[in-house]
Structure formats: structure tokens, C-alpha cells
Short mmCIF file of the N, C-alpha and C atoms (twelve columns), coordinates in Angstrom:
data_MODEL
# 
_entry.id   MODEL 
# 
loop_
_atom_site.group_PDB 
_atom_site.id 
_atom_site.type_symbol 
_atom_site.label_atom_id 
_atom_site.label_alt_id 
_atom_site.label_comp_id 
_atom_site.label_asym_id 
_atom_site.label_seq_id 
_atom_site.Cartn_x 
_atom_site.Cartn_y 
_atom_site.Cartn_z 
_atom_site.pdbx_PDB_model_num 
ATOM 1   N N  . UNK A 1  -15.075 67.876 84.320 1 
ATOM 2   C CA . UNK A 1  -13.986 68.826 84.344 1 
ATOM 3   C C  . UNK A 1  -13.658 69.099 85.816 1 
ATOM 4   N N  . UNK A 2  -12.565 68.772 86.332 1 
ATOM 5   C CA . UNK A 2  -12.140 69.246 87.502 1 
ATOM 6   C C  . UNK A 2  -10.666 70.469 87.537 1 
ATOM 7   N N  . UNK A 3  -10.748 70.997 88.505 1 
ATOM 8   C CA . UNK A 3  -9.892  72.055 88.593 1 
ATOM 9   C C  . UNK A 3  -9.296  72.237 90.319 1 
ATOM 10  N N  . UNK A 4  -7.960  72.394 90.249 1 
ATOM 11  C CA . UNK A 4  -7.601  72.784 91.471 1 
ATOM 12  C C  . UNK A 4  -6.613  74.199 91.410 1 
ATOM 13  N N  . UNK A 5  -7.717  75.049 90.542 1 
ATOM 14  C CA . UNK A 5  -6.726  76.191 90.432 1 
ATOM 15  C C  . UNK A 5  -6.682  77.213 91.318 1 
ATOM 16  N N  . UNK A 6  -7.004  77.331 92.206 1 
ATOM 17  C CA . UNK A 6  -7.051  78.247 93.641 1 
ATOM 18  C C  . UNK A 6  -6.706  79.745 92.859 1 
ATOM 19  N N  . UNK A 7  -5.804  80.240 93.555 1 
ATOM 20  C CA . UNK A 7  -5.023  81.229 93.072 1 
ATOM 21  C C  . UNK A 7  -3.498  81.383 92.681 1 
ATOM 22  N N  . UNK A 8  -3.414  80.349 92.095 1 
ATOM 23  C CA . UNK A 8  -2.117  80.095 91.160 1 
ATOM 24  C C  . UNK A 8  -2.375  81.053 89.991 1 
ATOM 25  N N  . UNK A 9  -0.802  81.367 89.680 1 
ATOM 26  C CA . UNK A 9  -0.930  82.076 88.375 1 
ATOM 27  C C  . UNK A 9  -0.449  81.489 87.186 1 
ATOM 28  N N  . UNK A 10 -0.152  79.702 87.411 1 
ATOM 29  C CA . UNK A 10 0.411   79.010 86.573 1 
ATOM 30  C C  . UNK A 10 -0.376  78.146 87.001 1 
ATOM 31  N N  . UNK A 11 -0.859  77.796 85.752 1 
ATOM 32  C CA . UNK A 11 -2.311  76.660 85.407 1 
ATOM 33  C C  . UNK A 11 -1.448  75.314 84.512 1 
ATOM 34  N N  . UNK A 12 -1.623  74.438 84.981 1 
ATOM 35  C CA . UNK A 12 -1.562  72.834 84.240 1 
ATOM 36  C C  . UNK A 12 -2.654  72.437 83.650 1 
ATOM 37  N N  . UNK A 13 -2.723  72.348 81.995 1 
ATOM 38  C CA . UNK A 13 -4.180  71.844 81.811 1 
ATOM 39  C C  . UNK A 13 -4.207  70.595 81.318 1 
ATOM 40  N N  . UNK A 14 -4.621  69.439 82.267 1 
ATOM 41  C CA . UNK A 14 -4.294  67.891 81.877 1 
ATOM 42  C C  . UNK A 14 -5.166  66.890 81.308 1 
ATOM 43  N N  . UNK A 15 -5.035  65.971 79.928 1 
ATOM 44  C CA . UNK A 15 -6.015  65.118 79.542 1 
ATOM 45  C C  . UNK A 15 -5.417  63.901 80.283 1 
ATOM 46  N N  . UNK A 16 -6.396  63.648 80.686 1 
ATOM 47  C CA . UNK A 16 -5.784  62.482 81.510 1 
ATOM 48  C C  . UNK A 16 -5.857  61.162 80.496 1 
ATOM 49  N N  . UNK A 17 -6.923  61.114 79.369 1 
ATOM 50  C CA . UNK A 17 -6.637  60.015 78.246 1 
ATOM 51  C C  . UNK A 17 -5.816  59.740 77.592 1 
ATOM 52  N N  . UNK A 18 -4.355  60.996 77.530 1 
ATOM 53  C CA . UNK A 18 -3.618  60.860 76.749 1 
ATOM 54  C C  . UNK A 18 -2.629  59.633 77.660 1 
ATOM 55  N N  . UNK A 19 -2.068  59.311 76.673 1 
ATOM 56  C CA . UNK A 19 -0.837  58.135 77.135 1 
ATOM 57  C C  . UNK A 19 -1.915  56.747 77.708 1 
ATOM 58  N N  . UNK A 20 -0.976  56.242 79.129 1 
ATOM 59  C CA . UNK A 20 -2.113  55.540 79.634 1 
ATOM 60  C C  . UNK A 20 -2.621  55.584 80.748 1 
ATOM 61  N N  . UNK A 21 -3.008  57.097 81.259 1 
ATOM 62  C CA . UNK A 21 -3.472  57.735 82.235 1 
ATOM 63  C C  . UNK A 21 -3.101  57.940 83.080 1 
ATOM 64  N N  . UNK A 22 -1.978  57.108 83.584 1 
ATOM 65  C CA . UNK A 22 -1.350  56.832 84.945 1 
ATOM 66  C C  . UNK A 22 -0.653  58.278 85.406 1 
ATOM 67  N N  . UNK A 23 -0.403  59.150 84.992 1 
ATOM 68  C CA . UNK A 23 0.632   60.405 85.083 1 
ATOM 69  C C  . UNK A 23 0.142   61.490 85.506 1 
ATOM 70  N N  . UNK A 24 -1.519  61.439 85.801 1 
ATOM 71  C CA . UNK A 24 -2.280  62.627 86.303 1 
ATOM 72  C C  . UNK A 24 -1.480  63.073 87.518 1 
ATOM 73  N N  . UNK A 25 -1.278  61.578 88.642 1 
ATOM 74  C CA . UNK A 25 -1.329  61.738 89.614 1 
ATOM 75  C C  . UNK A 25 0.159   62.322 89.571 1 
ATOM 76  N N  . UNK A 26 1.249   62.003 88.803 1 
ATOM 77  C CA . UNK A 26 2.696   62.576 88.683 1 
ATOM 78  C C  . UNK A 26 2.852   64.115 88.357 1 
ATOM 79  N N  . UNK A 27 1.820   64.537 87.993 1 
ATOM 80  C CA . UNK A 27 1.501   65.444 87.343 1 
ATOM 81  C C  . UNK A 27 0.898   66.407 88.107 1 
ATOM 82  N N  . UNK A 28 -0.044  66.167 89.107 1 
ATOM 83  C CA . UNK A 28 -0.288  66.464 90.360 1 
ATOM 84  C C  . UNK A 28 0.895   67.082 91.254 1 
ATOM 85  N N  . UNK A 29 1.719   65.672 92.030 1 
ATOM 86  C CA . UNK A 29 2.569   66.185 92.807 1 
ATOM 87  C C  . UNK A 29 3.412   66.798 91.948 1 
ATOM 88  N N  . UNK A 30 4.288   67.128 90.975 1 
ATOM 89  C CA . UNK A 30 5.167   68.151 90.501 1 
ATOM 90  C C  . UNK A 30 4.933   68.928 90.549 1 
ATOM 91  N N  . UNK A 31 3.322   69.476 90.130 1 
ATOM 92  C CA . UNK A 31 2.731   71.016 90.259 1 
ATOM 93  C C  . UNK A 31 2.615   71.312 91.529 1 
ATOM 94  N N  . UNK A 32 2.178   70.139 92.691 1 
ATOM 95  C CA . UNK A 32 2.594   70.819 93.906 1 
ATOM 96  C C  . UNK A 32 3.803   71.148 94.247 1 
ATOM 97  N N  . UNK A 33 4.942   70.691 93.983 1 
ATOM 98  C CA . UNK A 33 5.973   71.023 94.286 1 
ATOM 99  C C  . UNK A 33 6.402   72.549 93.679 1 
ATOM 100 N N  . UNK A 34 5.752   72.678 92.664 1 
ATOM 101 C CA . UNK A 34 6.436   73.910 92.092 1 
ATOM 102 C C  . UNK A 34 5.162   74.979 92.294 1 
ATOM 103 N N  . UNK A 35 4.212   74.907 92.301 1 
ATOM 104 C CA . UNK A 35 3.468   75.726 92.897 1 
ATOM 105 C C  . UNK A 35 2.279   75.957 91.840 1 
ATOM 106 N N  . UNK A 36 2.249   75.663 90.836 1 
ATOM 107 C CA . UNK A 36 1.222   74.833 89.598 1 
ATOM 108 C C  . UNK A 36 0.052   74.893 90.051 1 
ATOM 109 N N  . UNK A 37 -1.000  74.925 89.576 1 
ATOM 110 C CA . UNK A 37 -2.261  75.054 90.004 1 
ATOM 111 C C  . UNK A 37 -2.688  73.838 88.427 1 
ATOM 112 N N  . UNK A 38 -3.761  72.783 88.825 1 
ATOM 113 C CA . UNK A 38 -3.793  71.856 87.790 1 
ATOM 114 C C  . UNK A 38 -5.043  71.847 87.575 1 
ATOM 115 N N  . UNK A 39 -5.547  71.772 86.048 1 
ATOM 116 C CA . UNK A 39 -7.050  71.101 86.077 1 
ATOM 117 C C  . UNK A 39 -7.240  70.263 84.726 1 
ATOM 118 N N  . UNK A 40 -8.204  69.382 85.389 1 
ATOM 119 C CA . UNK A 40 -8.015  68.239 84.698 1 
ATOM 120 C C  . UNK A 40 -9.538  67.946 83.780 1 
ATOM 121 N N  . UNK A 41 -9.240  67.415 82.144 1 
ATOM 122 C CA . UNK A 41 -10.679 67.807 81.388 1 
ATOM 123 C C  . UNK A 41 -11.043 66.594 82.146 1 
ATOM 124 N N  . UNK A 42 -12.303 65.843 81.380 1 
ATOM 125 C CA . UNK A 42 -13.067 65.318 81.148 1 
ATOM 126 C C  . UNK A 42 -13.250 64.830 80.297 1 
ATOM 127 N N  . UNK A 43 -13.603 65.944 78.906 1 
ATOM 128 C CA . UNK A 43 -14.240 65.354 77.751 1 
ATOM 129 C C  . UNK A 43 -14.361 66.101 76.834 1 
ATOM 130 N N  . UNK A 44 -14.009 66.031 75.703 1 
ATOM 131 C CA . UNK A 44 -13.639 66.959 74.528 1 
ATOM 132 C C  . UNK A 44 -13.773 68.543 74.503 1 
ATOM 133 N N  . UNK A 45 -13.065 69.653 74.231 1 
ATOM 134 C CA . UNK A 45 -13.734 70.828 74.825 1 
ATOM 135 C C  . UNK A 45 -13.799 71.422 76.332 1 
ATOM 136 N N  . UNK A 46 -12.638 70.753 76.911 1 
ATOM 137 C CA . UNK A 46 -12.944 71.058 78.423 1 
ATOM 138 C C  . UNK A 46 -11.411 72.076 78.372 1 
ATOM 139 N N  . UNK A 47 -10.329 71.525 77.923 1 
ATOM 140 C CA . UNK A 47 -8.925  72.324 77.906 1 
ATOM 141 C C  . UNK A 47 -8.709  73.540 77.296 1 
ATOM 142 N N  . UNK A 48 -10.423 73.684 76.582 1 
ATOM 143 C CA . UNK A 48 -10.012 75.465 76.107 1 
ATOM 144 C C  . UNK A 48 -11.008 76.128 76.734 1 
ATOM 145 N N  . UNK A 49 -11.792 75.567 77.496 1 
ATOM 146 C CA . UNK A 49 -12.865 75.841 78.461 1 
ATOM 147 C C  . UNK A 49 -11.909 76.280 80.029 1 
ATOM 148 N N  . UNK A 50 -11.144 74.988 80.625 1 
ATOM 149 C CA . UNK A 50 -10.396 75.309 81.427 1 
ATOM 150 C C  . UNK A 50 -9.050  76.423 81.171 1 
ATOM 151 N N  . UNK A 51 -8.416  76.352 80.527 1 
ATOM 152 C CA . UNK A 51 -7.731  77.423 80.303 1 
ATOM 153 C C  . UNK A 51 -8.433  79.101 80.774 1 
ATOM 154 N N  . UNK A 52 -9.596  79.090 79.371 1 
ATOM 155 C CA . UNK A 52 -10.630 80.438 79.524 1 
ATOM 156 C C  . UNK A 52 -10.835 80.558 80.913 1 
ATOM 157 N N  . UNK A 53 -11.102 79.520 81.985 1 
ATOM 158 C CA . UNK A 53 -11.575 79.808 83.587 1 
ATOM 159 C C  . UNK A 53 -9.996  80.289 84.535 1 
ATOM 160 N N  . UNK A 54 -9.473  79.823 83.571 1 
ATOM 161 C CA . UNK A 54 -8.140  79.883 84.230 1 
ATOM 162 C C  . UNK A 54 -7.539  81.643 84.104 1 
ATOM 163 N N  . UNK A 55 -7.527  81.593 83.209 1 
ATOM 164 C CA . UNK A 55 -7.057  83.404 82.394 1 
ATOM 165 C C  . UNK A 55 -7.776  84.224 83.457 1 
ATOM 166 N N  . UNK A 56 -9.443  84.105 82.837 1 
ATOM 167 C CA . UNK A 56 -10.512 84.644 84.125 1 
ATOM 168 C C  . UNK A 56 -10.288 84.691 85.299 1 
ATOM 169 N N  . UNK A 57 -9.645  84.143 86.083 1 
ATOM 170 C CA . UNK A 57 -9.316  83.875 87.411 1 
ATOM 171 C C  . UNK A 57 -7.904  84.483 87.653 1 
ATOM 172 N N  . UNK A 58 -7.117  84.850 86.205 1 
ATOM 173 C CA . UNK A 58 -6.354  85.477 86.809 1 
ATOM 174 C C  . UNK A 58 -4.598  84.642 86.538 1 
ATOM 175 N N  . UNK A 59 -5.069  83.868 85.906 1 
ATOM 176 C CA . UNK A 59 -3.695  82.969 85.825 1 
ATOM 177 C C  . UNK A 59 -3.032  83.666 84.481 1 
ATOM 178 N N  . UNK A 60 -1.958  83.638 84.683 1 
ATOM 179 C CA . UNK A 60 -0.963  84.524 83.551 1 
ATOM 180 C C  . UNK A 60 -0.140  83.616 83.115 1 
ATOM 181 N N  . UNK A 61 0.032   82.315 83.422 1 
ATOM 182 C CA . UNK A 61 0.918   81.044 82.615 1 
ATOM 183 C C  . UNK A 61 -0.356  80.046 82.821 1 
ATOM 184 N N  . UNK A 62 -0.376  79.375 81.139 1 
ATOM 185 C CA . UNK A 62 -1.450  78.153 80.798 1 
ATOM 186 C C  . UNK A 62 -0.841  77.560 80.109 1 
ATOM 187 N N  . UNK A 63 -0.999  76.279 80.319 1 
ATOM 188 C CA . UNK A 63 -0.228  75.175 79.887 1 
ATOM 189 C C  . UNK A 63 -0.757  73.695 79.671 1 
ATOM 190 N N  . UNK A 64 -0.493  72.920 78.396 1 
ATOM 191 C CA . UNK A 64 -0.719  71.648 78.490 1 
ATOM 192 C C  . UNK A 64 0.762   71.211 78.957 1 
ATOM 193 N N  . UNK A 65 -0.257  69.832 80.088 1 
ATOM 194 C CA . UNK A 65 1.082   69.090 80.796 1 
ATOM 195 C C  . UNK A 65 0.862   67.605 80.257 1 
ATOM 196 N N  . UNK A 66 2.025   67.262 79.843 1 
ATOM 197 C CA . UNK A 66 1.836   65.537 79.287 1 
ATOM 198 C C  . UNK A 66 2.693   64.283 79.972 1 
ATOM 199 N N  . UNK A 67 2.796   63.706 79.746 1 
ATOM 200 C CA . UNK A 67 3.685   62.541 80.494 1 
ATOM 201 C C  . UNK A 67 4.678   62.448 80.344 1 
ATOM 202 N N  . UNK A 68 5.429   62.839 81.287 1 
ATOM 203 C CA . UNK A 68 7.257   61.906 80.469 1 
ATOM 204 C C  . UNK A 68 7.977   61.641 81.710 1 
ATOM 205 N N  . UNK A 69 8.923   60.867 81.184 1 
ATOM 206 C CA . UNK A 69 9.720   60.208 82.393 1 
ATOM 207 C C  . UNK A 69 10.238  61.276 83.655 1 
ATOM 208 N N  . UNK A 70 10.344  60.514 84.637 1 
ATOM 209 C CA . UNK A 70 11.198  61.444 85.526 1 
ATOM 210 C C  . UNK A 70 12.298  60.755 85.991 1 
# 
């Protein structure tokens, strides 16, 4: 489970297995651009785990982010 949620109050919570992985990194820079704070599971049980760390910390928007064109 990784996380780059600093002190964002808008959390990205990303499976990176979904699709064919390639979009983490797209997924990445957009949230930098908009100011997104992202974390990324691992392994089954990590996206309601990360979320919960996320709330805890203070984040007031949680979100699954998925792939799509740009």
C-alpha cells in the first residue's frame, strides 16, 4: 500500500490492476495538477483501509480514480 497523501483534502484511491496498469502514472500527474493527494493499494483490502487513513488524516473528498482517455 502506498500513499502520497500529505495534507490534501482530496484523496485518489488507485488499483493499479484494474485495466492494464499503465494509468497510475496518468493518474499521478492529473492529481498533481489539480492538487489530489493519491494512494495507491496493493492488495485486496487496501482501498477501504486507505480511504479510513485518508478521512483520519483529515481528507474530506475520497475517491476511486480509474482510467480513461484524455
Amino acid at each position: 500500500m502506498t500513499e502520497d497523501v500529505g495534507t490534501s483534502d482530496c484523496v485518489l484511491v488507485v488499483n493499479p490492476e484494474s485495466g492494464n496498469g499503465e494509468h497510475v502514472e496518468t493518474i499521478r500527474e492529473l492529481a498533481a495538477e489539480y492538487g489530489f493527494a493519491v494512494a495507491v493499494s496493493e492488495e485486496a483490502g487496501d482501498p477501504v483501509s486507505l480511504a479510513r487513513r485518508a478521512a483520519d488524516d483529515g481528507a474530506t473528498r475520497i475517491g476511486p480514480a480509474a482510467a480513461t482517455a484524455r
